[in-house]
JSON list of C-alpha atoms in Angstrom, two decimals:
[
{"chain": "A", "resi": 1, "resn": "UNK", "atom": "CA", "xyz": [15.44, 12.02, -23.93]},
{"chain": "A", "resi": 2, "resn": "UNK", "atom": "CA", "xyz": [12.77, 10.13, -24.99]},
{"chain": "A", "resi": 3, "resn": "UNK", "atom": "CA", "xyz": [13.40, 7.77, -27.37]},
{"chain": "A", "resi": 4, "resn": "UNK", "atom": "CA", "xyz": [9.90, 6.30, -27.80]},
{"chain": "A", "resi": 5, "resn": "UNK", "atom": "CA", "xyz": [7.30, 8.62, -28.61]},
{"chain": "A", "resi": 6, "resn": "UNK", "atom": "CA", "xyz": [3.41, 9.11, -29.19]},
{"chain": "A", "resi": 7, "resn": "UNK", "atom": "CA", "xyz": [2.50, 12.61, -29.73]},
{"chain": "A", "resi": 8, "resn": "UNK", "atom": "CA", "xyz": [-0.87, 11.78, -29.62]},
{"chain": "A", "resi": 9, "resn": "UNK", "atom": "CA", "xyz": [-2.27, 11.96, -26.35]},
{"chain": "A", "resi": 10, "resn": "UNK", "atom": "CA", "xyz": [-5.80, 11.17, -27.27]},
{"chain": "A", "resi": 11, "resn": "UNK", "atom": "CA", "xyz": [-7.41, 9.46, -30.21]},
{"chain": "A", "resi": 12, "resn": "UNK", "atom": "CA", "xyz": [-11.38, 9.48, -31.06]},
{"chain": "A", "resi": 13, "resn": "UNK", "atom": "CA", "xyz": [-12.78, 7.01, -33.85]},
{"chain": "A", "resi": 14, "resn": "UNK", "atom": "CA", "xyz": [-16.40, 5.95, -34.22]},
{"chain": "A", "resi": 15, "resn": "UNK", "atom": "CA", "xyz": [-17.48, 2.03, -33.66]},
{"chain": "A", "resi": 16, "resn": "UNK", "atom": "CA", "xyz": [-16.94, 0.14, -36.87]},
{"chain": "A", "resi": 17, "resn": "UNK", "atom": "CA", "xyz": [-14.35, 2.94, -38.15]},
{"chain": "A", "resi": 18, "resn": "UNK", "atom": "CA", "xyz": [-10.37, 1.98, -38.51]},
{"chain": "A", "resi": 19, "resn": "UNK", "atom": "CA", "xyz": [-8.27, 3.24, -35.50]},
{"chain": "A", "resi": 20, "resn": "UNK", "atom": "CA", "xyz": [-4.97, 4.20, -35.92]},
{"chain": "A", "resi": 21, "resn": "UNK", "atom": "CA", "xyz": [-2.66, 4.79, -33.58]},
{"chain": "A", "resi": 22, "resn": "UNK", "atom": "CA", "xyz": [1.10, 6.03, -34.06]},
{"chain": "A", "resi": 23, "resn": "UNK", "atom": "CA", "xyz": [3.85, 5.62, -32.56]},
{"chain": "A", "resi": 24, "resn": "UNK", "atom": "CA", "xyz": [8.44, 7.10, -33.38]},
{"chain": "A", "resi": 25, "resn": "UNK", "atom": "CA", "xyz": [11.88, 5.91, -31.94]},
{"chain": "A", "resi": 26, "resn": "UNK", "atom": "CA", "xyz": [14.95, 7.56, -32.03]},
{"chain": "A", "resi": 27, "resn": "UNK", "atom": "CA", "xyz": [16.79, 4.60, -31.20]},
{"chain": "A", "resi": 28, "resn": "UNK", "atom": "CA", "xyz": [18.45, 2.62, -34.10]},
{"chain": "A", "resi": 29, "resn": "UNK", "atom": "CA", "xyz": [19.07, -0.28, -31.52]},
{"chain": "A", "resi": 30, "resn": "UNK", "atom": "CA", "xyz": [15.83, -1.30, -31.25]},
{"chain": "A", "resi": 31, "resn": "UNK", "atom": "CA", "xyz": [15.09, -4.78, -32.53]},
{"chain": "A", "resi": 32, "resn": "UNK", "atom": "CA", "xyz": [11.60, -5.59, -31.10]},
{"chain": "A", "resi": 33, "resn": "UNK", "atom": "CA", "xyz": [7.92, -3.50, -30.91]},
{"chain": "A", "resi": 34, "resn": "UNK", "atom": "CA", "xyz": [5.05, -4.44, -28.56]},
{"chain": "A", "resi": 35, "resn": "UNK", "atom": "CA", "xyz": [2.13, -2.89, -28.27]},
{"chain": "A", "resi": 36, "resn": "UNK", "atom": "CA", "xyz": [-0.07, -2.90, -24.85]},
{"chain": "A", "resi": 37, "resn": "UNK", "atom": "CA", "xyz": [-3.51, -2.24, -24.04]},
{"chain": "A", "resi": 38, "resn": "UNK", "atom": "CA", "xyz": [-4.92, -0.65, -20.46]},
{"chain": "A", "resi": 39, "resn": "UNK", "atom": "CA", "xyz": [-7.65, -0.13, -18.99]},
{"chain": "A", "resi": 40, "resn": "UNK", "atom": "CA", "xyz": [-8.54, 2.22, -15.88]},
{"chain": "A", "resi": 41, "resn": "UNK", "atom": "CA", "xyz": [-7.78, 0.43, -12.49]},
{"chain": "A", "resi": 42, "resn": "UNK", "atom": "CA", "xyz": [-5.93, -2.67, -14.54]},
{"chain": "A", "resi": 43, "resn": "UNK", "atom": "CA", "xyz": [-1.90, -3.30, -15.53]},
{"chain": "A", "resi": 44, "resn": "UNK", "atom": "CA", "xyz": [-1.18, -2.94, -19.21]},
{"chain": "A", "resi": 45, "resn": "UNK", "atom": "CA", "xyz": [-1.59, -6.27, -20.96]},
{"chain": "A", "resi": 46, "resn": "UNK", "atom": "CA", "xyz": [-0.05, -7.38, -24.41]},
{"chain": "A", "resi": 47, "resn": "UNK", "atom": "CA", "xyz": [-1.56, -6.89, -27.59]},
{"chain": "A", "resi": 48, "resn": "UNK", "atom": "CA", "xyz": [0.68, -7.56, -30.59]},
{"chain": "A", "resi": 49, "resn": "UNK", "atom": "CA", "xyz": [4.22, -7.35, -31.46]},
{"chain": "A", "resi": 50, "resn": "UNK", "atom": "CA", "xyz": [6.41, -6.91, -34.22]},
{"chain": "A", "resi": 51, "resn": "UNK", "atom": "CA", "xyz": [10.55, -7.63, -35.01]},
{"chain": "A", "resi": 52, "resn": "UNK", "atom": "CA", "xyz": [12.57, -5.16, -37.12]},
{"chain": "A", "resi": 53, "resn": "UNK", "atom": "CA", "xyz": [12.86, -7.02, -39.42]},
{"chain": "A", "resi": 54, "resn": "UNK", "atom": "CA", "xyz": [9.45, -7.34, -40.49]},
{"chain": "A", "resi": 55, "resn": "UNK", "atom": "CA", "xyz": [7.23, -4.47, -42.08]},
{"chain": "A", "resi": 56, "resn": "UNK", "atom": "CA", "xyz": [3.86, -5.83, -41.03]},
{"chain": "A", "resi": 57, "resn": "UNK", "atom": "CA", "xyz": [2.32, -8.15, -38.28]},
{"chain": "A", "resi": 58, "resn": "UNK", "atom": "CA", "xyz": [-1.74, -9.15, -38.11]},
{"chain": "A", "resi": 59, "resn": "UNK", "atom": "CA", "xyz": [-3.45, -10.78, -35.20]},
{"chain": "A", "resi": 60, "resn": "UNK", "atom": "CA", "xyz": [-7.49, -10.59, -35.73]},
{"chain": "A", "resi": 61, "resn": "UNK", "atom": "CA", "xyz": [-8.61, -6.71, -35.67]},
{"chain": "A", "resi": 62, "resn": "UNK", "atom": "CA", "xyz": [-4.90, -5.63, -35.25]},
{"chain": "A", "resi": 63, "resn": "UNK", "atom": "CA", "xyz": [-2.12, -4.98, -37.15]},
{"chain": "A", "resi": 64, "resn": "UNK", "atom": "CA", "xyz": [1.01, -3.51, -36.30]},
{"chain": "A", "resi": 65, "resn": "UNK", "atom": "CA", "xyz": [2.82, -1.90, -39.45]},
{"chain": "A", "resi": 66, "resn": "UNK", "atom": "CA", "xyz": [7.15, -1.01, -39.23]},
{"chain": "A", "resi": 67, "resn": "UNK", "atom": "CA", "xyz": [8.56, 1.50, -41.20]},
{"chain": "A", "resi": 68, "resn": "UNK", "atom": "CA", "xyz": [12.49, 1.67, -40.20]},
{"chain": "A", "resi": 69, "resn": "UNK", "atom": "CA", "xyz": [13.30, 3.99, -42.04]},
{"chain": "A", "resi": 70, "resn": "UNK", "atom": "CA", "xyz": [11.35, 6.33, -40.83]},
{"chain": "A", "resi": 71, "resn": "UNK", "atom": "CA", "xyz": [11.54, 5.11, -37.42]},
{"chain": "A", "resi": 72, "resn": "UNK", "atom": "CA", "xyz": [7.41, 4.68, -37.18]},
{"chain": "A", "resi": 73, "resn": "UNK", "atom": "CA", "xyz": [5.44, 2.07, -36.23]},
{"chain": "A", "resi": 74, "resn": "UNK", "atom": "CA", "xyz": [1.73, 2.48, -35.95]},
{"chain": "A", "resi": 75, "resn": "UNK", "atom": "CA", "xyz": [-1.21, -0.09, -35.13]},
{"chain": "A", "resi": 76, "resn": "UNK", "atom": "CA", "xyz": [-4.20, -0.38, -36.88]},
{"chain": "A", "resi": 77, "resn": "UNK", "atom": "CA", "xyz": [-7.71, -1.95, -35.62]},
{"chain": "A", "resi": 78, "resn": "UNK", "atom": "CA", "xyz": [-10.25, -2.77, -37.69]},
{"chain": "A", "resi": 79, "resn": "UNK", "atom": "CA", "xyz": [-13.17, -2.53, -37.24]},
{"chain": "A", "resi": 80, "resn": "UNK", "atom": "CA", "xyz": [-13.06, -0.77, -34.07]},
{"chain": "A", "resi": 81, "resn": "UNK", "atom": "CA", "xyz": [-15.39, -1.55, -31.36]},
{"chain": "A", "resi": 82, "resn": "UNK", "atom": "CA", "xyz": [-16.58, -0.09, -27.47]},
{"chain": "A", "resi": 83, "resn": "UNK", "atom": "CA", "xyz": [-14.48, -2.24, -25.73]},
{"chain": "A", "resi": 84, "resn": "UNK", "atom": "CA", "xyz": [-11.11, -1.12, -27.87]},
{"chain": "A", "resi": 85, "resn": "UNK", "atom": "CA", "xyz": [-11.65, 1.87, -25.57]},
{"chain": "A", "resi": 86, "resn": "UNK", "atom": "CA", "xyz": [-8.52, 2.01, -23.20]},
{"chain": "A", "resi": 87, "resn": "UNK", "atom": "CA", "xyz": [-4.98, 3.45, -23.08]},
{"chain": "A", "resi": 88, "resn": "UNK", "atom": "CA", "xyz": [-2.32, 2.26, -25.57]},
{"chain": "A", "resi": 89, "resn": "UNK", "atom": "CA", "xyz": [1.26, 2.08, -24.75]},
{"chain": "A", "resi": 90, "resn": "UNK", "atom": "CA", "xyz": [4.06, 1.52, -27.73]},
{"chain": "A", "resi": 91, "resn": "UNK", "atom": "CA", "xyz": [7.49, -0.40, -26.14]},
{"chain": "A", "resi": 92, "resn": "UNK", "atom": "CA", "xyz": [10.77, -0.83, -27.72]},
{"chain": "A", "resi": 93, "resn": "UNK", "atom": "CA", "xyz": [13.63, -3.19, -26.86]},
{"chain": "A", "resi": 94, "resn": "UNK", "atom": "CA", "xyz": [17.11, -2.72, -27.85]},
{"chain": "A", "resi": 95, "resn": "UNK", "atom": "CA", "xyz": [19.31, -4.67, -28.82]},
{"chain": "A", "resi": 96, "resn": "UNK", "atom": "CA", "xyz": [21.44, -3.59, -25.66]},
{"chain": "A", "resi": 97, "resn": "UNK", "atom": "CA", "xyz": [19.23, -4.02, -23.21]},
{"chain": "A", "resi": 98, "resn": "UNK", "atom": "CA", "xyz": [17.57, -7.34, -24.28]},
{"chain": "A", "resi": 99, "resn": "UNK", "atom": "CA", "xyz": [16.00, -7.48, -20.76]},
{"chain": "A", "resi": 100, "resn": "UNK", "atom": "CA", "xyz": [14.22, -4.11, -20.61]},
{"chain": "A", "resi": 101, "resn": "UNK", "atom": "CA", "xyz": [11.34, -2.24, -22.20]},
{"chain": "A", "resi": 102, "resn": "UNK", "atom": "CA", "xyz": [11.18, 1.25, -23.26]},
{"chain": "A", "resi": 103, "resn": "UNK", "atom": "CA", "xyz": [7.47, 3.15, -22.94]},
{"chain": "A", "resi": 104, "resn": "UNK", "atom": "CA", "xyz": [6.26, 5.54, -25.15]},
{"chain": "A", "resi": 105, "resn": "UNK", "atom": "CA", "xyz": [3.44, 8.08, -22.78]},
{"chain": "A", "resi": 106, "resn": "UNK", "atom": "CA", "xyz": [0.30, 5.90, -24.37]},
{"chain": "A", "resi": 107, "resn": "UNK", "atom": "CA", "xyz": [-2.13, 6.93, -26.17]},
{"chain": "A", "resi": 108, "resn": "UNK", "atom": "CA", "xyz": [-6.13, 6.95, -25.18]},
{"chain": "A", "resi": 109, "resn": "UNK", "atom": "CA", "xyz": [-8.29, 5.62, -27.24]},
{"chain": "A", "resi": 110, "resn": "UNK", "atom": "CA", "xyz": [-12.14, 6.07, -26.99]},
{"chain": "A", "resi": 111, "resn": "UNK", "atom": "CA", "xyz": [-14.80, 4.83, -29.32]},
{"chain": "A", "resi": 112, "resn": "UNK", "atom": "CA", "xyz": [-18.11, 6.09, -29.95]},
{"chain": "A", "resi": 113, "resn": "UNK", "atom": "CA", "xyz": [-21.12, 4.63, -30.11]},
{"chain": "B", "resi": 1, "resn": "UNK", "atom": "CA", "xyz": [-2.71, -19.03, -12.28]},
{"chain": "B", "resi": 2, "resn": "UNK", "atom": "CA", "xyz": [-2.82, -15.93, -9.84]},
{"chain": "B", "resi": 3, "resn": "UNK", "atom": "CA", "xyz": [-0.48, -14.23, -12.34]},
{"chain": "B", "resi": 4, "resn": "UNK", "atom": "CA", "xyz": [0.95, -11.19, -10.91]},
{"chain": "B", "resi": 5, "resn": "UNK", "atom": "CA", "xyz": [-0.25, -9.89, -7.72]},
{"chain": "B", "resi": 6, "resn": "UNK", "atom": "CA", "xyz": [1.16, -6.87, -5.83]},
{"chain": "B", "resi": 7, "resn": "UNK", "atom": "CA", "xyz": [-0.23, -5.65, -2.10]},
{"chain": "B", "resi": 8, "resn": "UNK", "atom": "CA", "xyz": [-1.61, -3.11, -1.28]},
{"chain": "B", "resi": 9, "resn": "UNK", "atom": "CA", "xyz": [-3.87, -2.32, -3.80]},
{"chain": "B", "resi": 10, "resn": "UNK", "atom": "CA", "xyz": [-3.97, 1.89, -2.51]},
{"chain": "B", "resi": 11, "resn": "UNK", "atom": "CA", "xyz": [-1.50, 3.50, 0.02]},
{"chain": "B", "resi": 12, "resn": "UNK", "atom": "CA", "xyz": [-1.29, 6.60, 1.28]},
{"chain": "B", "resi": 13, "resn": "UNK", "atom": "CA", "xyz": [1.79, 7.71, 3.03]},
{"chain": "B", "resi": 14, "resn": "UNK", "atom": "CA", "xyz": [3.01, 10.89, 4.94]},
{"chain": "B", "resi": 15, "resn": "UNK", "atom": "CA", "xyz": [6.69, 12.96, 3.63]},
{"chain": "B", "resi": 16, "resn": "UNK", "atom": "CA", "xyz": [9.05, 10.36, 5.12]},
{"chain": "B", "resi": 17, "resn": "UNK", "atom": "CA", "xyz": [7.32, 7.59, 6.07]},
{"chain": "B", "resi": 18, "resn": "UNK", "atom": "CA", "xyz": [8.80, 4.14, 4.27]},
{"chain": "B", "resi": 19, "resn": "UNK", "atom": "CA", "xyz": [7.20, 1.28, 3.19]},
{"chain": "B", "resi": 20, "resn": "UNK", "atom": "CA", "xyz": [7.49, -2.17, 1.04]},
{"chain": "B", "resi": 21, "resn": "UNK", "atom": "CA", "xyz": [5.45, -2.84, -2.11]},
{"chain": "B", "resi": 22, "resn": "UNK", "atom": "CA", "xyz": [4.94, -6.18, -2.71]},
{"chain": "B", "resi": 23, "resn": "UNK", "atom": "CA", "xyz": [4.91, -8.33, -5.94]},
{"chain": "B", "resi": 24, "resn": "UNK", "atom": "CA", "xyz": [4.78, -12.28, -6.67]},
{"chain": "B", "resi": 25, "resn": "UNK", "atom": "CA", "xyz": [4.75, -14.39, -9.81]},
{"chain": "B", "resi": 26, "resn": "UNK", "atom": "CA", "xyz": [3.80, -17.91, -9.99]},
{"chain": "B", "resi": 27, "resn": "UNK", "atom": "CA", "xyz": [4.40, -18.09, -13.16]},
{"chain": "B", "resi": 28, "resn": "UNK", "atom": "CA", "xyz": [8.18, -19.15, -13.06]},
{"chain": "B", "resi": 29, "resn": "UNK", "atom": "CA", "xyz": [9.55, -16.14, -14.59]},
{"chain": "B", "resi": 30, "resn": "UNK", "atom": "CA", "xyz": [13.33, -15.55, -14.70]},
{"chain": "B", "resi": 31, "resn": "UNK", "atom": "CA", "xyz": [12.78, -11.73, -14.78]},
{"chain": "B", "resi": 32, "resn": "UNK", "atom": "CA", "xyz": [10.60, -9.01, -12.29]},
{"chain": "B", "resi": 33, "resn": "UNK", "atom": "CA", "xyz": [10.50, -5.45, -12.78]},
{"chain": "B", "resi": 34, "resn": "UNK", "atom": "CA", "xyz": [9.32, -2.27, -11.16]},
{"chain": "B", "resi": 35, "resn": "UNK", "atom": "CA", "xyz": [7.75, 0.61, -13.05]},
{"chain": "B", "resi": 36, "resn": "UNK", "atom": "CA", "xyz": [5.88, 3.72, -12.00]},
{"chain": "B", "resi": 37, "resn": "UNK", "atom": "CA", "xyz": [3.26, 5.28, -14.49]},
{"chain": "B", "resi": 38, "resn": "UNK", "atom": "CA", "xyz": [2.85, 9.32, -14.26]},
{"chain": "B", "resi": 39, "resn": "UNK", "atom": "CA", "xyz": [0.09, 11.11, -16.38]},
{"chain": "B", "resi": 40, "resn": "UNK", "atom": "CA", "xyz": [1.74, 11.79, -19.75]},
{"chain": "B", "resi": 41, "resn": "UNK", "atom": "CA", "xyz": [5.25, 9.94, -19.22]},
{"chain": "B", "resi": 42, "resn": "UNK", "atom": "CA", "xyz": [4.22, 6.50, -19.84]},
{"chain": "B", "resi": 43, "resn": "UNK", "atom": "CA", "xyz": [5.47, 3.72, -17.88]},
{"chain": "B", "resi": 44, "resn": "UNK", "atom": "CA", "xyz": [9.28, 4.45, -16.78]},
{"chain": "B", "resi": 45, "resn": "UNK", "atom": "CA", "xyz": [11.55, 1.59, -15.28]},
{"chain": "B", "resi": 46, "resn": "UNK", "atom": "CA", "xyz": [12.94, 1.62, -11.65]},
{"chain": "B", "resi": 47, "resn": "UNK", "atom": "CA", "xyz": [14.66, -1.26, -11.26]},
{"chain": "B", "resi": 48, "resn": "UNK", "atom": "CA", "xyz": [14.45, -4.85, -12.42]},
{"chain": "B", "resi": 49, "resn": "UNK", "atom": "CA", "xyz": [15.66, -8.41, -11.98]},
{"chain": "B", "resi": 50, "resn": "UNK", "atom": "CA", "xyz": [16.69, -9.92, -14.49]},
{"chain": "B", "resi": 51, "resn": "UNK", "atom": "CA", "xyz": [17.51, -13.41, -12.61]},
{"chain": "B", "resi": 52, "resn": "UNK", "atom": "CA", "xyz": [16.89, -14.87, -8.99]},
{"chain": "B", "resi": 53, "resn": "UNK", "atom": "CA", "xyz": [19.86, -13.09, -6.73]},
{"chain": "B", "resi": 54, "resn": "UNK", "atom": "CA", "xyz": [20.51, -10.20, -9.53]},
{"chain": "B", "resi": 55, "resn": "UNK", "atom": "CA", "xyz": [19.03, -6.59, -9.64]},
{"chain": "B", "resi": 56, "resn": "UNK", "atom": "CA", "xyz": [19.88, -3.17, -11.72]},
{"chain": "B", "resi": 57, "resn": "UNK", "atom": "CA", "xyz": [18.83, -0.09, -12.08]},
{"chain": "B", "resi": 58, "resn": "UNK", "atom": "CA", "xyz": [16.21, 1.68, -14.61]},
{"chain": "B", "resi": 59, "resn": "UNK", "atom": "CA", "xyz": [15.23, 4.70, -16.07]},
{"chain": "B", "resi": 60, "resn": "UNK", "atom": "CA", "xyz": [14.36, 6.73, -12.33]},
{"chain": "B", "resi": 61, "resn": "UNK", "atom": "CA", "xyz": [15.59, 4.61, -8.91]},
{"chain": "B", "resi": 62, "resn": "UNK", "atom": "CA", "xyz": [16.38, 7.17, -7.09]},
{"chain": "B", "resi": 63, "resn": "UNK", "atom": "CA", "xyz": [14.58, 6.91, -3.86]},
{"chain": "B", "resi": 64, "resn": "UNK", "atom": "CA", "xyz": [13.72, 3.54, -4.37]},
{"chain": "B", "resi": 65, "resn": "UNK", "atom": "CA", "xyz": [15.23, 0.02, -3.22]},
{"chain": "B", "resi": 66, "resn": "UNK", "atom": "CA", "xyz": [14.25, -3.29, -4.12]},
{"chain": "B", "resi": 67, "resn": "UNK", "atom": "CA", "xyz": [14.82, -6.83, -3.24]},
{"chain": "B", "resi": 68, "resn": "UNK", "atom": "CA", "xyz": [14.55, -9.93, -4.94]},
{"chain": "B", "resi": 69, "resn": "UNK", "atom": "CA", "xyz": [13.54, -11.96, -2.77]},
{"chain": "B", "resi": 70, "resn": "UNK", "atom": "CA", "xyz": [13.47, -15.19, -4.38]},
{"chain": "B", "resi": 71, "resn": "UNK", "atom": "CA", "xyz": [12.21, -16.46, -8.34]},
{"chain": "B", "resi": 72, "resn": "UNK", "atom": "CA", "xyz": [8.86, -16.08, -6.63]},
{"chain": "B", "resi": 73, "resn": "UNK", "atom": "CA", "xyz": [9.14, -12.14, -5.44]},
{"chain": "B", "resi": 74, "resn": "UNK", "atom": "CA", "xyz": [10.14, -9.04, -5.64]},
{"chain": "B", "resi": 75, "resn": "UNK", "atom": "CA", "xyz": [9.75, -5.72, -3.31]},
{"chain": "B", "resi": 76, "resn": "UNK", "atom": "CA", "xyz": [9.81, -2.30, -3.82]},
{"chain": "B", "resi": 77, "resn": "UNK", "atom": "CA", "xyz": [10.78, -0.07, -0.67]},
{"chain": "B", "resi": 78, "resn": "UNK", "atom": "CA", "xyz": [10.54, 3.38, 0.21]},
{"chain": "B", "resi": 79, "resn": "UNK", "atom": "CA", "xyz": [13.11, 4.61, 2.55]},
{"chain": "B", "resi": 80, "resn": "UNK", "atom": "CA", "xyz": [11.74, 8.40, 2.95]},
{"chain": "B", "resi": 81, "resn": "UNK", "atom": "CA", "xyz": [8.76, 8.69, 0.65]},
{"chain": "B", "resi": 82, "resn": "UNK", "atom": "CA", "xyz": [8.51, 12.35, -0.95]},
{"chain": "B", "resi": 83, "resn": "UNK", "atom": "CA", "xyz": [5.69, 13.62, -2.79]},
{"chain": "B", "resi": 84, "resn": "UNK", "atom": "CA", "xyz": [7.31, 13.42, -6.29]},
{"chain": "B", "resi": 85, "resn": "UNK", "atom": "CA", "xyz": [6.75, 9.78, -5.33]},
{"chain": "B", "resi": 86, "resn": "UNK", "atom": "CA", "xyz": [2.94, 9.60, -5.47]},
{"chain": "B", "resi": 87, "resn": "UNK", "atom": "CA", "xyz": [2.70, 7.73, -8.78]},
{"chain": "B", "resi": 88, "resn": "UNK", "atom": "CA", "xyz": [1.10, 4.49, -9.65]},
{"chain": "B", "resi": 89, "resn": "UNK", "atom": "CA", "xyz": [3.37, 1.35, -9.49]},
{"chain": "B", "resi": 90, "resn": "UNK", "atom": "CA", "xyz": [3.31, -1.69, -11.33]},
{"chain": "B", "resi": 91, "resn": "UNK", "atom": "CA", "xyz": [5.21, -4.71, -11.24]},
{"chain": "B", "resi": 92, "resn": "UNK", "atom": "CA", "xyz": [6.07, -6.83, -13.95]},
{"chain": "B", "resi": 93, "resn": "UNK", "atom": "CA", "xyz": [7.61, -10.22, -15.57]},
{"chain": "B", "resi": 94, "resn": "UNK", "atom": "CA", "xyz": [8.89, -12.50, -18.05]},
{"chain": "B", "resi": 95, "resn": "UNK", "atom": "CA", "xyz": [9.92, -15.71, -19.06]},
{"chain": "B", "resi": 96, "resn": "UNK", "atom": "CA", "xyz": [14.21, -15.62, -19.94]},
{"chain": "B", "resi": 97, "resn": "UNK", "atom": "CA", "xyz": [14.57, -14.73, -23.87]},
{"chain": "B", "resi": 98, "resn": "UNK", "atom": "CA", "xyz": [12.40, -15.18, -26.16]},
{"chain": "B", "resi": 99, "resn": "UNK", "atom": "CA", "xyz": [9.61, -12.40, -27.29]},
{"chain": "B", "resi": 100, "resn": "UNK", "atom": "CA", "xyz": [10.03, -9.90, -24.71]},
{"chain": "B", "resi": 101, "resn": "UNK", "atom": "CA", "xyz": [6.11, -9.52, -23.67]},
{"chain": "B", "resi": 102, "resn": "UNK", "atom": "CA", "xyz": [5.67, -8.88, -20.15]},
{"chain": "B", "resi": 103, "resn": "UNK", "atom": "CA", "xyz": [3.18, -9.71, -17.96]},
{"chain": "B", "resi": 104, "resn": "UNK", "atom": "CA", "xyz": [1.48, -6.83, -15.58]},
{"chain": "B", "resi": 105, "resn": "UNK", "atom": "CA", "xyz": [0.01, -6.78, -12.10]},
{"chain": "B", "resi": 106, "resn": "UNK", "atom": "CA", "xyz": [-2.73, -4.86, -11.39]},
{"chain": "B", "resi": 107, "resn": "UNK", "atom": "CA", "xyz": [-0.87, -1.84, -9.41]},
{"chain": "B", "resi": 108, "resn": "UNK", "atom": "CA", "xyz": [-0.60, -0.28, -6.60]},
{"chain": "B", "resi": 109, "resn": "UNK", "atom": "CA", "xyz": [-1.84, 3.75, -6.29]},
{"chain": "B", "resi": 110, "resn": "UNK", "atom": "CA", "xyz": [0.60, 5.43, -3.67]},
{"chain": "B", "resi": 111, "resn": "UNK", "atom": "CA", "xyz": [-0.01, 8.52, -2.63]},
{"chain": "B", "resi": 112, "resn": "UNK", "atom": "CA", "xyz": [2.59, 10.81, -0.58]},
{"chain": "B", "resi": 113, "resn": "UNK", "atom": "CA", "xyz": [1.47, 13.64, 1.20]}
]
């Protein structure tokens, strides 16, 4: 099952415009929310993250917003730019398994000129 | 700071062959992990280490073994490499507790024919 999900696969924004991407859990356990950034031929690297028990977390252009009940987080950049163009992943970790991620599939990101 | 770094950078392997991927932190992490990344599942977790002399299994390690070879390193091995195999790998660490961001190599493309 996949307890971290982004149903969208691709995303398409113009330069300048907000960017939002989303991201669901199933899992009630989870007590922490990263988001990562990738580009082609690279390893993810970190972007922002987020505890449960916050609703809202802002570094620069991003934000990361928390809705638990719901189960939704989503991240926000503003204004979005050329190089924002890459692959976004959305990682849980439970409370369980303190040492371990879990991936949502990512999420590509391309802005346009 | 090197970082991660994993060898090689490409493989390309026959059904059956075996072979070793390599990783190494010198950033004196506690923890190492192995993950593969598939088109549209993310990236899943094969096995990780969450201390020098400890390993445990992730989300898909069948096939795979790993060693830990020291704080240093950690190795990913291929007994009998099968086609459902050809993936992109990526190794990974962290610093014990704390915000769980990890920290990415740049991966290694295998691909089983």
């Amino acid at each position: 099952d996949q307890q971290v999900k982004q149903n969208s696969p691709s995303l398409s924004v113009q330069e300048g415009r907000i960017s939002i991407l989303n991201c669901d859990y199933t899992n009630s356990m989870f007590d922490y929310f990263l988001w990562y950034k990738k580009y082609p031929a690279e390893g993810p690297t970190f972007l922002i993250s987020i505890s449960s028990i916050k609703d809202k977390n802002e570094d620069g252009r991003f934000t990361v917003f928390l809705n638990k009940s719901a189960k939704h987080l989503s991240l926000h950049i503003v204004p979005s730019q050329p190089g924002d163009s890459a692959v976004y992943f959305c990682a849980a970790r439970s409370i369980q398994g303190a040492q371990k991620l879990v991936f949502g599939q990512g999420t590509r990101l391309t802005i346009n000129p | 700071n090197a970082g991660v770094t994993q060898t090689p950078k490409f493989q390309v392997l026959k059904t059956g062959q075996s072979m070793t991927l390599q990783c190494a932190q010198d950033m004196n992490h506690n923890s190492m992990y192995w993950y593969r990344q598939d088109p549209g599942m993310g990236l899943r977790l094969i096995y990780y280490s969450a201390s020098e002399g400890t390993t445990d299994k992730g989300e898909v390690p069948n096939g795979y073994n790993v060693s830990r070879l020291n704080k240093r390193e950690f190795s990913l091995r291929l007994e009998s490499a099968a086609p459902s195999q050809t993936s992109v790998y990526f190794c990974a660490s962290k610093t014990h507790g704390g915000v769980n961001e990890q920290f990415f190599g740049p991966g290694t493309r295998l691909t089983v024919l």
